[in-house]
CSV table of C-alpha atoms in Angstrom, one decimal:
chain,number,residue,atom,x,y,z
A,7,MET,CA,-32.3,-72.9,59.2
A,8,GLN,CA,-30.5,-75.0,56.7
A,9,GLU,CA,-26.7,-74.7,56.0
A,10,LYS,CA,-26.9,-73.0,52.4
A,11,GLU,CA,-29.5,-70.4,53.9
A,12,ILE,CA,-27.3,-69.3,56.4
A,13,LYS,CA,-24.5,-69.2,53.8
A,14,ASP,CA,-26.4,-67.0,51.7
A,15,ILE,CA,-27.5,-64.6,54.0
A,16,VAL,CA,-24.3,-64.1,55.8
A,17,ASP,CA,-22.4,-63.8,52.2
A,18,ALA,CA,-25.1,-61.4,50.9
A,19,ALA,CA,-24.6,-59.4,54.2
A,20,LEU,CA,-20.8,-59.2,53.9
A,21,ALA,CA,-20.5,-58.6,50.2
A,22,ASP,CA,-22.9,-55.8,50.7
A,23,GLU,CA,-21.7,-54.3,53.9
A,24,PHE,CA,-17.6,-54.6,53.4
A,25,GLU,CA,-17.7,-54.5,50.0
A,26,LEU,CA,-16.5,-57.7,49.3
A,27,ASP,CA,-16.2,-59.9,46.3
A,28,ARG,CA,-18.4,-63.0,46.4
A,29,ALA,CA,-15.7,-65.3,44.8
A,30,SER,CA,-13.6,-64.6,48.0
A,31,LEU,CA,-16.3,-65.6,50.7
A,32,VAL,CA,-15.3,-69.1,50.8
A,33,ASP,CA,-15.5,-71.4,54.0
A,34,ASP,CA,-11.4,-71.1,54.9
A,35,ALA,CA,-11.3,-67.5,54.0
A,36,HIS,CA,-9.6,-66.1,57.4
A,37,ILE,CA,-11.6,-63.0,58.0
A,38,ARG,CA,-8.8,-60.8,58.8
A,39,GLU,CA,-6.2,-61.6,56.3
A,40,ASP,CA,-8.3,-63.3,53.4
A,41,LEU,CA,-10.9,-61.0,53.3
A,42,GLY,CA,-9.0,-57.8,54.9
A,43,LEU,CA,-11.5,-56.3,57.9
A,44,ASP,CA,-10.0,-55.1,60.6
A,45,SER,CA,-10.7,-54.5,64.3
A,46,LEU,CA,-13.2,-51.8,63.8
A,47,ASP,CA,-15.0,-53.9,60.9
A,48,ILE,CA,-15.2,-57.0,63.2
A,49,VAL,CA,-17.2,-54.8,65.5
A,50,ASP,CA,-19.3,-53.9,63.1
A,51,LEU,CA,-19.7,-57.4,62.0
A,52,VAL,CA,-21.4,-58.3,64.9
A,53,ILE,CA,-24.0,-56.0,64.3
A,54,VAL,CA,-24.4,-56.5,60.4
A,55,ILE,CA,-24.8,-60.3,61.3
A,56,GLU,CA,-27.7,-59.9,64.0
A,57,ASN,CA,-29.4,-57.2,61.6
A,58,ALA,CA,-28.9,-59.4,58.6
A,59,PHE,CA,-30.4,-62.5,60.9
A,60,ASN,CA,-32.8,-60.2,62.7
A,61,PHE,CA,-31.9,-61.4,66.1
A,62,LYS,CA,-29.9,-60.2,69.0
A,63,LEU,CA,-27.0,-62.4,70.2
A,64,GLU,CA,-27.1,-63.3,73.7
A,65,ASP,CA,-23.6,-63.6,74.3
A,66,ARG,CA,-21.9,-61.8,72.0
A,67,SER,CA,-18.0,-62.3,73.1
A,68,LYS,CA,-18.2,-66.0,71.6
A,69,LEU,CA,-17.5,-64.1,68.4
A,70,ALA,CA,-14.1,-63.4,69.6
A,71,GLY,CA,-12.7,-66.8,68.8
A,72,ILE,CA,-14.2,-66.8,65.1
A,73,GLN,CA,-11.4,-67.0,62.8
A,74,THR,CA,-12.5,-67.9,59.6
A,75,LEU,CA,-15.7,-67.7,57.4
A,76,GLY,CA,-16.3,-71.3,58.0
A,77,ASP,CA,-16.3,-70.7,61.6
A,78,LEU,CA,-18.9,-68.0,60.9
A,79,TYR,CA,-21.5,-70.6,59.2
A,80,ARG,CA,-20.7,-72.7,62.3
A,81,PHE,CA,-21.6,-70.3,64.9
A,82,ILE,CA,-24.5,-69.1,63.7
A,83,ARG,CA,-25.7,-72.8,62.8
A,84,ASP,CA,-25.1,-73.5,66.7
A,85,ILE,CA,-27.1,-70.4,67.5
A,86,TYR,CA,-30.0,-71.6,65.6
A,87,GLU,CA,-29.8,-75.2,67.2
A,88,HIS,CA,-29.1,-73.8,70.5
A,89,LYS,CA,-31.3,-70.8,70.1
A,90,SER,CA,-29.5,-69.0,72.1
A,91,PHE,CA,-30.6,-65.7,70.6
A,92,VAL,CA,-33.1,-63.0,71.2
A,93,GLU,CA,-35.5,-62.2,68.3
A,94,LYS,CA,-35.5,-58.8,67.5
B,15,MET,CA,13.0,-27.2,19.8
B,16,SER,CA,13.8,-24.6,22.4
B,17,THR,CA,16.0,-25.3,25.6
B,18,ARG,CA,12.9,-24.7,27.4
B,19,VAL,CA,10.5,-27.0,25.5
B,20,LEU,CA,13.0,-30.0,25.7
B,21,TRP,CA,13.8,-29.0,29.5
B,22,LYS,CA,9.9,-29.8,29.8
B,23,ASN,CA,9.2,-32.5,27.6
B,24,ASN,CA,12.6,-34.5,28.2
B,25,LYS,CA,11.2,-37.4,30.7
B,26,ILE,CA,15.1,-37.3,32.0
B,27,ALA,CA,15.4,-33.6,32.5
B,28,ALA,CA,11.8,-33.3,33.9
B,29,ASN,CA,12.8,-36.0,36.3
B,30,ALA,CA,16.4,-34.4,37.4
B,31,ALA,CA,14.2,-31.1,37.6
B,32,ILE,CA,11.8,-32.6,40.1
B,33,PHE,CA,14.2,-34.3,42.3
B,34,ILE,CA,16.1,-31.1,42.4
B,35,ALA,CA,12.7,-29.4,43.5
B,36,PHE,CA,12.0,-32.0,46.4
B,37,PHE,CA,15.4,-31.8,47.2
B,38,VAL,CA,15.7,-28.0,48.1
B,39,CYS,CA,12.5,-28.1,49.5
B,40,ALA,CA,13.2,-30.5,52.4
B,41,LEU,CA,16.8,-28.9,52.7
B,42,VAL,CA,15.0,-26.0,53.7
B,43,MET,CA,12.3,-27.9,55.8
B,44,LEU,CA,14.2,-30.1,57.5
B,45,PRO,CA,16.3,-28.0,59.5
B,46,CYS,CA,13.4,-26.0,60.3
B,47,SER,CA,11.6,-29.3,61.6
B,48,TYR,CA,14.5,-30.2,63.8
B,49,VAL,CA,14.9,-27.1,65.5
B,50,LEU,CA,10.8,-27.0,66.1
B,51,ALA,CA,10.7,-30.4,67.3
B,52,LEU,CA,13.7,-29.6,69.6
B,53,LEU,CA,11.5,-26.9,70.5
B,54,PHE,CA,8.5,-29.2,71.1
B,55,ARG,CA,10.5,-31.2,73.4
B,56,LEU,CA,10.7,-28.0,75.6
B,57,ARG,CA,6.8,-27.6,75.1
B,58,THR,CA,6.4,-24.6,73.9
B,59,PRO,CA,3.1,-23.7,73.5
B,60,GLY,CA,1.4,-24.1,69.8
B,61,MET,CA,4.2,-25.5,68.7
B,62,GLN,CA,2.2,-28.8,67.1
B,63,ARG,CA,-0.2,-26.3,65.2
B,64,THR,CA,2.9,-24.5,64.0
B,65,MET,CA,4.5,-27.7,62.9
B,66,ARG,CA,1.5,-28.6,61.1
B,67,LYS,CA,1.2,-25.4,59.3
B,68,LEU,CA,5.1,-25.5,58.2
B,69,ILE,CA,4.4,-29.2,56.6
B,70,TRP,CA,1.5,-27.7,54.8
B,71,LEU,CA,3.7,-24.6,53.1
B,72,TYR,CA,6.3,-27.3,52.7
B,73,GLY,CA,3.9,-29.3,50.5
B,74,ARG,CA,2.7,-26.2,48.8
B,75,THR,CA,6.1,-24.7,47.6
B,76,THR,CA,6.9,-28.3,46.6
B,77,LEU,CA,4.2,-28.4,44.4
B,78,PHE,CA,4.8,-25.0,43.1
B,79,LEU,CA,8.6,-25.5,42.1
B,80,ILE,CA,7.1,-28.9,40.2
B,81,SER,CA,4.0,-27.7,38.6
B,82,PRO,CA,6.0,-26.8,35.4
B,83,TRP,CA,5.8,-30.9,34.9
B,84,VAL,CA,3.4,-32.1,37.1
B,85,PRO,CA,0.7,-29.0,37.3
B,86,VAL,CA,-2.0,-29.4,39.9
B,87,SER,CA,-5.1,-28.0,39.5
B,88,ILE,CA,-7.9,-28.2,42.5
B,89,SER,CA,-11.5,-27.3,42.5
B,90,ARG,CA,-13.1,-25.6,45.6
B,91,PRO,CA,-9.5,-25.6,47.1
B,92,ASP,CA,-11.5,-23.9,50.4
B,93,THR,CA,-13.6,-26.2,51.3
B,94,ALA,CA,-12.1,-28.2,54.5
B,95,GLN,CA,-11.1,-24.9,55.5
B,96,ARG,CA,-14.2,-23.4,55.6
B,97,ASN,CA,-15.6,-26.4,57.3
B,98,ARG,CA,-13.1,-27.3,59.8
B,99,PRO,CA,-12.6,-29.1,61.6
B,100,CYS,CA,-13.9,-31.8,59.4
B,101,ILE,CA,-12.4,-35.1,58.5
B,102,ILE,CA,-10.4,-35.2,54.9
B,103,VAL,CA,-10.7,-38.5,53.1
B,104,SER,CA,-9.1,-39.1,50.1
B,105,ASN,CA,-8.1,-41.6,47.5
B,106,HIS,CA,-4.4,-43.0,47.5
B,107,GLN,CA,-2.6,-43.7,44.4
B,108,SER,CA,0.8,-42.5,45.1
B,109,PHE,CA,3.3,-40.9,47.6
B,110,LEU,CA,2.6,-37.2,46.0
B,111,ASP,CA,-0.9,-37.6,47.3
B,112,ILE,CA,0.4,-36.4,51.0
B,113,TYR,CA,2.3,-33.5,49.0
B,114,LEU,CA,-0.9,-32.7,47.1
B,115,LEU,CA,-2.9,-31.9,50.7
B,116,GLY,CA,-0.7,-28.6,50.2
B,117,ALA,CA,-2.9,-27.6,47.5
B,118,GLN,CA,-5.9,-27.2,49.4
B,119,ARG,CA,-6.3,-24.5,51.8
B,120,CYS,CA,-6.8,-25.7,55.2
B,121,ALA,CA,-3.1,-25.7,56.9
B,122,ASP,CA,-3.8,-27.2,60.0
B,123,ILE,CA,-4.3,-30.9,59.2
B,124,CYS,CA,-3.3,-33.7,61.1
B,125,LEU,CA,-2.3,-36.7,59.2
B,126,ILE,CA,-3.6,-40.4,60.5
B,127,SER,CA,-1.1,-43.0,59.3
B,128,LYS,CA,0.4,-46.3,60.1
B,129,ALA,CA,3.7,-47.0,61.3
B,130,TRP,CA,5.9,-47.3,59.0
B,131,PRO,CA,6.3,-43.4,57.4
B,132,TYR,CA,7.8,-43.2,60.7
B,133,LYS,CA,10.2,-45.9,59.9
B,134,ILE,CA,11.0,-45.5,56.4
B,135,LEU,CA,10.9,-41.7,56.2
B,136,PHE,CA,12.5,-41.4,59.4
B,137,PHE,CA,14.5,-37.9,58.6
B,138,PHE,CA,10.9,-37.1,58.4
B,139,ALA,CA,9.7,-38.6,61.9
B,140,PRO,CA,10.6,-35.5,64.2
B,141,ALA,CA,8.4,-33.3,62.0
B,142,MET,CA,5.5,-35.8,62.0
B,143,ARG,CA,6.1,-36.2,65.7
B,144,CYS,CA,6.1,-32.6,66.8
B,145,ALA,CA,3.1,-31.8,64.3
B,146,GLY,CA,1.0,-34.3,66.6
B,147,TYR,CA,0.9,-36.6,63.6
B,148,ILE,CA,-0.7,-40.3,64.8
B,149,ASN,CA,0.2,-43.3,64.1
B,150,THR,CA,-2.4,-45.7,64.2
B,151,GLU,CA,-0.4,-48.6,65.2
B,152,ALA,CA,1.3,-46.8,68.5
B,153,LEU,CA,-1.8,-46.4,70.3
B,154,PRO,CA,-4.6,-49.0,71.5
B,155,LEU,CA,-7.9,-48.6,69.5
B,156,GLU,CA,-9.7,-46.4,72.4
B,157,ALA,CA,-6.5,-44.3,73.1
B,158,LEU,CA,-6.4,-43.7,69.1
B,159,GLU,CA,-10.0,-42.8,69.1
B,160,SER,CA,-9.5,-40.4,71.9
B,161,LEU,CA,-6.6,-38.8,70.6
B,162,CYS,CA,-8.3,-38.1,67.4
B,163,LEU,CA,-11.6,-36.9,68.8
B,164,GLN,CA,-8.9,-34.6,70.8
B,165,ARG,CA,-7.6,-32.8,67.8
B,166,LEU,CA,-10.9,-32.3,66.4
B,167,ARG,CA,-11.9,-30.6,69.6
B,168,GLU,CA,-9.0,-28.5,69.3
B,169,GLY,CA,-10.1,-27.3,65.9
B,170,THR,CA,-7.8,-29.2,63.8
B,171,SER,CA,-8.9,-31.3,60.9
B,172,LEU,CA,-7.9,-34.8,60.2
B,173,VAL,CA,-6.5,-36.3,57.1
B,174,LEU,CA,-6.9,-40.0,56.3
B,175,PHE,CA,-6.2,-42.3,53.2
B,176,PRO,CA,-9.6,-44.6,53.7
B,177,GLU,CA,-8.0,-47.0,51.2
B,178,GLY,CA,-5.5,-48.1,54.2
B,179,ARG,CA,-2.4,-47.8,51.5
B,180,ARG,CA,-1.5,-47.0,48.1
B,181,SER,CA,-3.4,-48.3,45.4
B,182,ARG,CA,-1.5,-51.1,43.4
B,183,THR,CA,-3.4,-50.7,40.2
B,184,GLY,CA,-4.8,-47.4,40.2
B,185,ALA,CA,-8.2,-48.4,41.1
B,186,LEU,CA,-9.9,-47.5,44.2
B,187,ALA,CA,-9.7,-50.0,46.9
B,188,PRO,CA,-12.7,-50.9,49.7
B,189,PHE,CA,-12.6,-48.1,52.5
B,190,ARG,CA,-12.0,-48.8,56.1
B,191,SER,CA,-14.5,-47.5,58.3
B,192,GLY,CA,-12.2,-45.4,61.1
B,193,ALA,CA,-12.4,-42.1,59.6
B,194,PHE,CA,-16.1,-42.5,59.2
B,195,LEU,CA,-16.7,-44.0,62.7
B,196,LEU,CA,-15.1,-40.7,63.8
B,197,ALA,CA,-17.1,-38.3,61.8
B,198,VAL,CA,-20.0,-39.8,63.0
B,199,ARG,CA,-18.9,-39.7,66.8
B,200,ALA,CA,-17.5,-36.2,66.7
B,201,GLY,CA,-20.5,-34.8,64.7
B,202,VAL,CA,-18.0,-33.3,62.1
B,203,PRO,CA,-18.3,-33.3,58.2
B,204,VAL,CA,-16.4,-35.7,55.9
B,205,CYS,CA,-14.6,-33.3,53.2
B,206,PRO,CA,-13.8,-36.0,50.0
B,207,LEU,CA,-11.1,-35.0,48.2
B,208,VAL,CA,-10.9,-36.8,44.7
B,209,ILE,CA,-7.3,-37.2,43.5
B,210,HIS,CA,-7.1,-37.8,39.7
B,211,ASN,CA,-4.2,-39.2,38.1
B,212,SER,CA,-1.3,-39.1,40.7
B,213,PHE,CA,-1.1,-42.9,39.9
B,214,SER,CA,-0.1,-42.1,36.5
B,215,VAL,CA,2.6,-39.6,37.6
B,216,PHE,CA,4.3,-41.8,39.9
B,217,ALA,CA,2.6,-45.3,40.7
B,218,PRO,CA,3.9,-46.9,43.8
B,219,GLY,CA,7.1,-48.8,42.6
B,220,GLU,CA,8.1,-46.6,40.0
B,221,THR,CA,11.6,-44.8,40.1
B,222,LEU,CA,11.2,-41.8,37.6
B,223,PHE,CA,8.2,-39.5,37.4
B,224,THR,CA,5.9,-39.1,34.0
B,225,PRO,CA,5.2,-35.6,33.7
B,226,GLY,CA,1.4,-34.9,33.5
B,227,GLU,CA,-1.4,-32.9,35.1
B,228,ILE,CA,-2.9,-34.0,38.1
B,229,VAL,CA,-6.9,-32.8,38.9
B,230,ILE,CA,-8.1,-32.5,42.3
B,231,SER,CA,-11.8,-32.4,43.4
B,232,SER,CA,-12.6,-31.4,46.3
B,233,LEU,CA,-16.8,-32.5,47.0
B,234,GLU,CA,-19.1,-30.9,48.8
B,235,PRO,CA,-18.6,-31.7,52.4
B,236,VAL,CA,-20.9,-34.8,53.6
B,237,GLU,CA,-23.0,-34.2,56.9
B,238,THR,CA,-23.2,-37.3,59.3
B,239,GLY,CA,-26.7,-36.3,60.5
B,240,PRO,CA,-28.6,-37.6,57.8
B,241,PHE,CA,-27.3,-41.1,58.2
B,242,ALA,CA,-28.1,-40.8,62.2
B,243,ALA,CA,-30.7,-43.3,61.7
B,244,GLU,CA,-28.8,-46.2,60.0
B,245,ALA,CA,-28.1,-49.3,62.1
B,246,LEU,CA,-24.8,-48.6,61.7
B,247,PRO,CA,-24.6,-44.9,60.6
B,248,HIS,CA,-20.6,-44.7,59.6
B,249,ARG,CA,-21.1,-47.6,57.6
B,250,ALA,CA,-23.6,-45.7,55.6
B,251,LEU,CA,-21.4,-42.8,55.7
B,252,LEU,CA,-18.6,-45.0,54.4
B,253,LYS,CA,-20.7,-46.4,51.6
B,254,TYR,CA,-22.5,-43.2,50.3
B,255,VAL,CA,-18.7,-41.5,50.3
B,256,HIS,CA,-17.1,-44.7,48.6
B,257,ARG,CA,-19.8,-44.4,46.2
B,258,LEU,CA,-19.1,-40.6,45.5
B,259,PHE,CA,-15.0,-41.6,44.6
B,260,ARG,CA,-16.3,-44.2,42.3
B,261,GLU,CA,-18.5,-41.9,40.4
B,262,ARG,CA,-16.1,-38.8,40.2
B,263,LEU,CA,-12.8,-40.8,39.9
B,264,HIS,CA,-11.8,-41.2,36.2
B,265,PRO,CA,-8.6,-41.2,34.4
B,266,VAL,CA,-7.1,-38.0,33.3
B,267,PRO,CA,-5.5,-37.9,29.9
B,268,HIS,CA,-1.9,-37.6,30.2
B,269,LYS,CA,-0.8,-33.7,29.0
B,270,ASP,CA,2.0,-35.3,27.1
B,271,THR,CA,-0.2,-37.7,25.6
B,272,PRO,CA,-0.6,-36.9,21.7
């Protein structure tokens, strides 16, 4: 999957689910501080991402290290590169 | 102009009267709360519920005393009472919103808040602790959820301001999901209270009240059942309730505005 396609899907899912302004969705936006997502939102974020890409992560714990939106894009790109997911 | 009208329309006089009303109510309520808080230390049964009702009565009395300058009207004031236990969610524009909870008829309500009210309003903190109000920053997430669910099982309704903080612009902010997650987990309805105009009366950072009418729309309770089939039922519920607020929230013209 192309990086732009990943960004578009993530941004659309975040904007829709968390009612975020699309303009705030930039690579270096901190998920907690800049986007304002709290602990509960982070738990939901995993499911939102899985639903958006129609896969199930093999190891959800790897998401714990994600700080910025750029980290999230890279995380998903790596998932596709290493096929570390189960299709729904 | 008569003295009565002058007293009502002069902003300084109105503020003096409103501050006196707040002061008198606090003067009566605080010693009562300290006595109850002391008894609570002795683990007198039913103390938390009694304190919650006392705080509600304090809010209601304050609203009555300031009503000549800040009249409050509410539609369907018994919605939460008829559907208890429930989760009352409200938009948050002003510190007055806490007092406005006294306008609805459900007295056994437990406020879920951040830590700062316990620090800044330290003189109210013993009453808040005695009432069993829940400080979200004092407990780990699992313990917090467990305590909230326990309150609901005891028949007490919870009050949350899902925006997480008072609006600095008067506009509705995105909602946090905690209130809706609790509603789904407990299977209790969400009762939305849409507060109009408290921002115009006393916005965050203001030092003086601007007398005016506050209108509260108590919406029909939202059951969680219809959202059960969603991938994230609490988020679907959150979006639905947020939309209700967006649709209903509109500025109320100032009473004193020509």
